[in-house]
PDB file of C-alpha atoms in Angstrom:
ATOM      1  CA  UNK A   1      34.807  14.972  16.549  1.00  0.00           C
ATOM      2  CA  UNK A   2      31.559  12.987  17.346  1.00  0.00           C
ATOM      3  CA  UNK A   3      33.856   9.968  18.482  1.00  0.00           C
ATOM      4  CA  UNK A   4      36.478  12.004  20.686  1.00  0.00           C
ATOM      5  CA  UNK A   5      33.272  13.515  22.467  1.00  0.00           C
ATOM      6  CA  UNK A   6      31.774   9.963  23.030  1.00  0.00           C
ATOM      7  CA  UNK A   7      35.410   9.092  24.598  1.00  0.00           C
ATOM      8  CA  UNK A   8      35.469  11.903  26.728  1.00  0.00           C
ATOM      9  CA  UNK A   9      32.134  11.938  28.459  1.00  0.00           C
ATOM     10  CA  UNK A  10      33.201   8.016  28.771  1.00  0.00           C
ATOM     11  CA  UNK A  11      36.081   8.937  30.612  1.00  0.00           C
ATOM     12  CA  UNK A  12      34.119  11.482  32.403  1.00  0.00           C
ATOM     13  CA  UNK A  13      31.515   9.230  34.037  1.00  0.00           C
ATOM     14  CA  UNK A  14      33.669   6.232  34.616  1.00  0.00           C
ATOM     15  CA  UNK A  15      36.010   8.362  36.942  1.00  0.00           C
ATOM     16  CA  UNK A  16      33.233   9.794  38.842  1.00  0.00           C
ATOM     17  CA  UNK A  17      31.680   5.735  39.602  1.00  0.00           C
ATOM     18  CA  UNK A  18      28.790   6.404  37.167  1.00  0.00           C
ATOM     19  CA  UNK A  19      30.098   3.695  35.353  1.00  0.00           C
ATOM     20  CA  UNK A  20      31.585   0.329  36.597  1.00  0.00           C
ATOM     21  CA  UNK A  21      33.398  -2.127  34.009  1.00  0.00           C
ATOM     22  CA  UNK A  22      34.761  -5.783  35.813  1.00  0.00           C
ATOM     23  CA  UNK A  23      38.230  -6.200  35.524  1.00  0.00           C
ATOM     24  CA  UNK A  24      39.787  -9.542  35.742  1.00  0.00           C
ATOM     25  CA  UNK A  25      43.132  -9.713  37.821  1.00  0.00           C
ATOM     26  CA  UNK A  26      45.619 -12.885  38.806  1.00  0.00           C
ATOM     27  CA  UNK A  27      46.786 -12.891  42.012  1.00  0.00           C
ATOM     28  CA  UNK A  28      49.944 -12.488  41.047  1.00  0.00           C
ATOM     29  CA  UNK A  29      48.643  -8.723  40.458  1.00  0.00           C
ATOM     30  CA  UNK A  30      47.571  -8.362  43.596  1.00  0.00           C
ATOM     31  CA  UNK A  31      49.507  -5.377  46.045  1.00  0.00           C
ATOM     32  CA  UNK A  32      51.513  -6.318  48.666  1.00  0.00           C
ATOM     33  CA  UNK A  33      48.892  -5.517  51.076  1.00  0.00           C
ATOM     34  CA  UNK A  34      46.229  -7.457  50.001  1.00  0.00           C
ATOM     35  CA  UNK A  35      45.768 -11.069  51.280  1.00  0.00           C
ATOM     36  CA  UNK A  36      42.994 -12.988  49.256  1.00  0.00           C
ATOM     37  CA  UNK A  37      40.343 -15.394  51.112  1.00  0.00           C
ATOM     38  CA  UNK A  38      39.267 -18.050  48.987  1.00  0.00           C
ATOM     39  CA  UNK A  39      37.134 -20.927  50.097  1.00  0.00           C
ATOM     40  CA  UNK A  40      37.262 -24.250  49.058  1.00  0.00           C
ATOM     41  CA  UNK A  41      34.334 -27.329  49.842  1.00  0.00           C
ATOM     42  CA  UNK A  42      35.289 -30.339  49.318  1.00  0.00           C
ATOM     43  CA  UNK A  43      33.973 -33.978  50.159  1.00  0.00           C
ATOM     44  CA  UNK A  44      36.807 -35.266  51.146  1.00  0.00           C
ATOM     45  CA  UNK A  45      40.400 -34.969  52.901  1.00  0.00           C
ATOM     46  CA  UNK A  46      43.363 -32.998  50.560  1.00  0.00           C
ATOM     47  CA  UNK A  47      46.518 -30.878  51.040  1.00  0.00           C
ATOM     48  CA  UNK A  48      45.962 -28.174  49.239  1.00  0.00           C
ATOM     49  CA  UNK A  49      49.260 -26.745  47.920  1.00  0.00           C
ATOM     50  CA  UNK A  50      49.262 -22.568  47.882  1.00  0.00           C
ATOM     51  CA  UNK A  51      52.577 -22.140  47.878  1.00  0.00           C
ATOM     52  CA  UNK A  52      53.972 -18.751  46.375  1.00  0.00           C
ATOM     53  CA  UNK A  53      51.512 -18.717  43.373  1.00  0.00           C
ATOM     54  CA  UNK A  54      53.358 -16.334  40.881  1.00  0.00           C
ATOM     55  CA  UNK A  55      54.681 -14.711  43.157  1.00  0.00           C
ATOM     56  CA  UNK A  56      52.278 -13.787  45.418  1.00  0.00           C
ATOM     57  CA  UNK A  57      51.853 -15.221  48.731  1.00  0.00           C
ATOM     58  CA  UNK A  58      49.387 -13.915  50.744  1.00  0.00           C
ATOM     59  CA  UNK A  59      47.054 -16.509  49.604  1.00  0.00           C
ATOM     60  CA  UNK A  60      45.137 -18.163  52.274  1.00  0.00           C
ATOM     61  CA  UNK A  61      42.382 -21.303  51.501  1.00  0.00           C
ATOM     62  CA  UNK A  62      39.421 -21.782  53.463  1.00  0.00           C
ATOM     63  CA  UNK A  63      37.214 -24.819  54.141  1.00  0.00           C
ATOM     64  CA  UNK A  64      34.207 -23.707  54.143  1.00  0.00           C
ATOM     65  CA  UNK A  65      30.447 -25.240  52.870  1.00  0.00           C
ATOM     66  CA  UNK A  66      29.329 -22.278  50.517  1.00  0.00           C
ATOM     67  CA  UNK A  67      31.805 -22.606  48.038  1.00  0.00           C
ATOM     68  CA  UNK A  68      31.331 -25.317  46.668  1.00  0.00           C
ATOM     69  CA  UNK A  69      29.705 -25.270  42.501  1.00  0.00           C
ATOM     70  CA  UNK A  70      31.983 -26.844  40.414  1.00  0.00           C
ATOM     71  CA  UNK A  71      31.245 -25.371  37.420  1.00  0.00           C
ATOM     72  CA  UNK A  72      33.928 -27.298  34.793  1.00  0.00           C
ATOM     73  CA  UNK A  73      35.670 -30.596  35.173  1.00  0.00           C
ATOM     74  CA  UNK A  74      38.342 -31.856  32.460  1.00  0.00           C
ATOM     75  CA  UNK A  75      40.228 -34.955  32.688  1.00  0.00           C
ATOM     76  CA  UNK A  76      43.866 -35.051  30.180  1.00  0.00           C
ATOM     77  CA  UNK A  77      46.853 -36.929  30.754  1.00  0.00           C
ATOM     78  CA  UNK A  78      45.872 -38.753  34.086  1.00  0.00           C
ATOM     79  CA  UNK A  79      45.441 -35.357  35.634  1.00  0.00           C
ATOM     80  CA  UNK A  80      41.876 -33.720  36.687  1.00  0.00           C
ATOM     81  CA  UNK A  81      40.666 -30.153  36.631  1.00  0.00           C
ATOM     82  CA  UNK A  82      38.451 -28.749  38.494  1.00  0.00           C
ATOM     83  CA  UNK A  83      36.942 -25.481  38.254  1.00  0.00           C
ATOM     84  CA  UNK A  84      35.032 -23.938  41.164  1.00  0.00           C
ATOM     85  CA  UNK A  85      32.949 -20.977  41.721  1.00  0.00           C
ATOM     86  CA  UNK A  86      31.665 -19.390  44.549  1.00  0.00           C
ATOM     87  CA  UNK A  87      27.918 -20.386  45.864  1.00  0.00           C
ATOM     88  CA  UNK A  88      24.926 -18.233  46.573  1.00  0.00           C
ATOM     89  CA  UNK A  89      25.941 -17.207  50.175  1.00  0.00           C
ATOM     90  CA  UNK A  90      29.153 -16.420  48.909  1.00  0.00           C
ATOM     91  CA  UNK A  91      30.793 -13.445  50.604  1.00  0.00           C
ATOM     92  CA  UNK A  92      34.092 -11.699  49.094  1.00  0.00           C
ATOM     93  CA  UNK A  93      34.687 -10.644  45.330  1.00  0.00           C
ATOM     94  CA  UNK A  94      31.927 -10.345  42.639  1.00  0.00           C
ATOM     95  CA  UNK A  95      33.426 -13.674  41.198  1.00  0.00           C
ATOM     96  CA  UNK A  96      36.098 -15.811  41.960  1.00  0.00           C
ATOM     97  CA  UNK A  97      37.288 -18.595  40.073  1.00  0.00           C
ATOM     98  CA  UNK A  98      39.588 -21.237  41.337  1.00  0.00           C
ATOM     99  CA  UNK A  99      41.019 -23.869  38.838  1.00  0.00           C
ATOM    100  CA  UNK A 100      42.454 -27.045  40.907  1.00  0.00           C
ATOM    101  CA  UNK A 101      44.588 -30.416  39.483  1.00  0.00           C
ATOM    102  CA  UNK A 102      44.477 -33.586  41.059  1.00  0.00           C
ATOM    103  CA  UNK A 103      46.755 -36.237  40.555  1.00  0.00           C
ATOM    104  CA  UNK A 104      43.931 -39.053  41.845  1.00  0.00           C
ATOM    105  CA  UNK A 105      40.406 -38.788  42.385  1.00  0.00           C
ATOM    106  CA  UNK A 106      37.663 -40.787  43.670  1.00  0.00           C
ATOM    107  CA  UNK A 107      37.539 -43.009  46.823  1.00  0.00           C
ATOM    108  CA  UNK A 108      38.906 -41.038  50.238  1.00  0.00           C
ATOM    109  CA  UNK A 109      41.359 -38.916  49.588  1.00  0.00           C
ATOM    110  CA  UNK A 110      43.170 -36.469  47.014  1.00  0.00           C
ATOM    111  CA  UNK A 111      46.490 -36.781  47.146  1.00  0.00           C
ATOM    112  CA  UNK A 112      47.750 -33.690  45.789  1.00  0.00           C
ATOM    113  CA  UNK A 113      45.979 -30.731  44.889  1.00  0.00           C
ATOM    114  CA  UNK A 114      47.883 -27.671  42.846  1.00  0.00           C
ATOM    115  CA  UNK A 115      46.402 -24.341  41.966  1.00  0.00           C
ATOM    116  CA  UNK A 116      46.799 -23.513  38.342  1.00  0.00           C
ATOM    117  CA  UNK A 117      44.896 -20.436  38.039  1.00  0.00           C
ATOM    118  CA  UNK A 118      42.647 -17.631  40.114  1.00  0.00           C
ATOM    119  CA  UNK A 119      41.140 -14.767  38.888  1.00  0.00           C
ATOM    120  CA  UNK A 120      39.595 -12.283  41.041  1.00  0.00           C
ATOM    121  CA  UNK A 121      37.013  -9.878  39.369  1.00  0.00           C
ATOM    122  CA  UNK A 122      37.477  -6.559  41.023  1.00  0.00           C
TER     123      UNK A 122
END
């Protein structure tokens, strides 16, 4: 009885806002009408490739200096991984995390950049 209580006055206050969990969503749960900005710095020229990522494709990539902590970077089977998270002046959702491949690295130029995975914290 104690327990069903405790699960209804949970239920209670998270439907009035008076308690907020983070959920973690793909884009490929997105809705139709929402278009997700996410911004990518990096220190060199690359084609990013966005493409219809699960099925969604209102995906759009921007340029831009904030976002730019690269928080994880693996290297398997000639193929680099880079993990990126949004900076301090970040402005959009409470945390964004973009996972990027690169077929080459170092010098000038990436040549080819895939997304493998975004999660959007809503």
């Amino acid at each position: 009885m104690r327990t069903i209580f405790k699960g209804m006055l949970l239920l209670l206050l998270s439907s009035y806002g008076f308690l907020s969990c983070k959920k973690e969503a793909t884009v490929a749960a997105a809705t139709a009408n929402e278009t997700r900005y996410l911004s990518v710095s990096m220190n060199e020229p690359a084609t990013i490739n966005v493409g219809s990522f699960m099925g969604e494709e209102n995906i759009i990539i921007a340029r831009q200096p904030y976002y730019s902590c690269i928080s994880e970077l693996k290297k398997q089977n000639g193929f680099t991984t880079y993990t990126y998270k949004p900076g301090t002046n970040y402005e959009g959702a409470d945390q964004t995390i973009l996972k990027m491949q690169a077929t080459k690295e170092g010098g000038a130029q990436v040549e080819k950049i895939i997304i493998i995975q975004i999660n959007v914290s809503r």
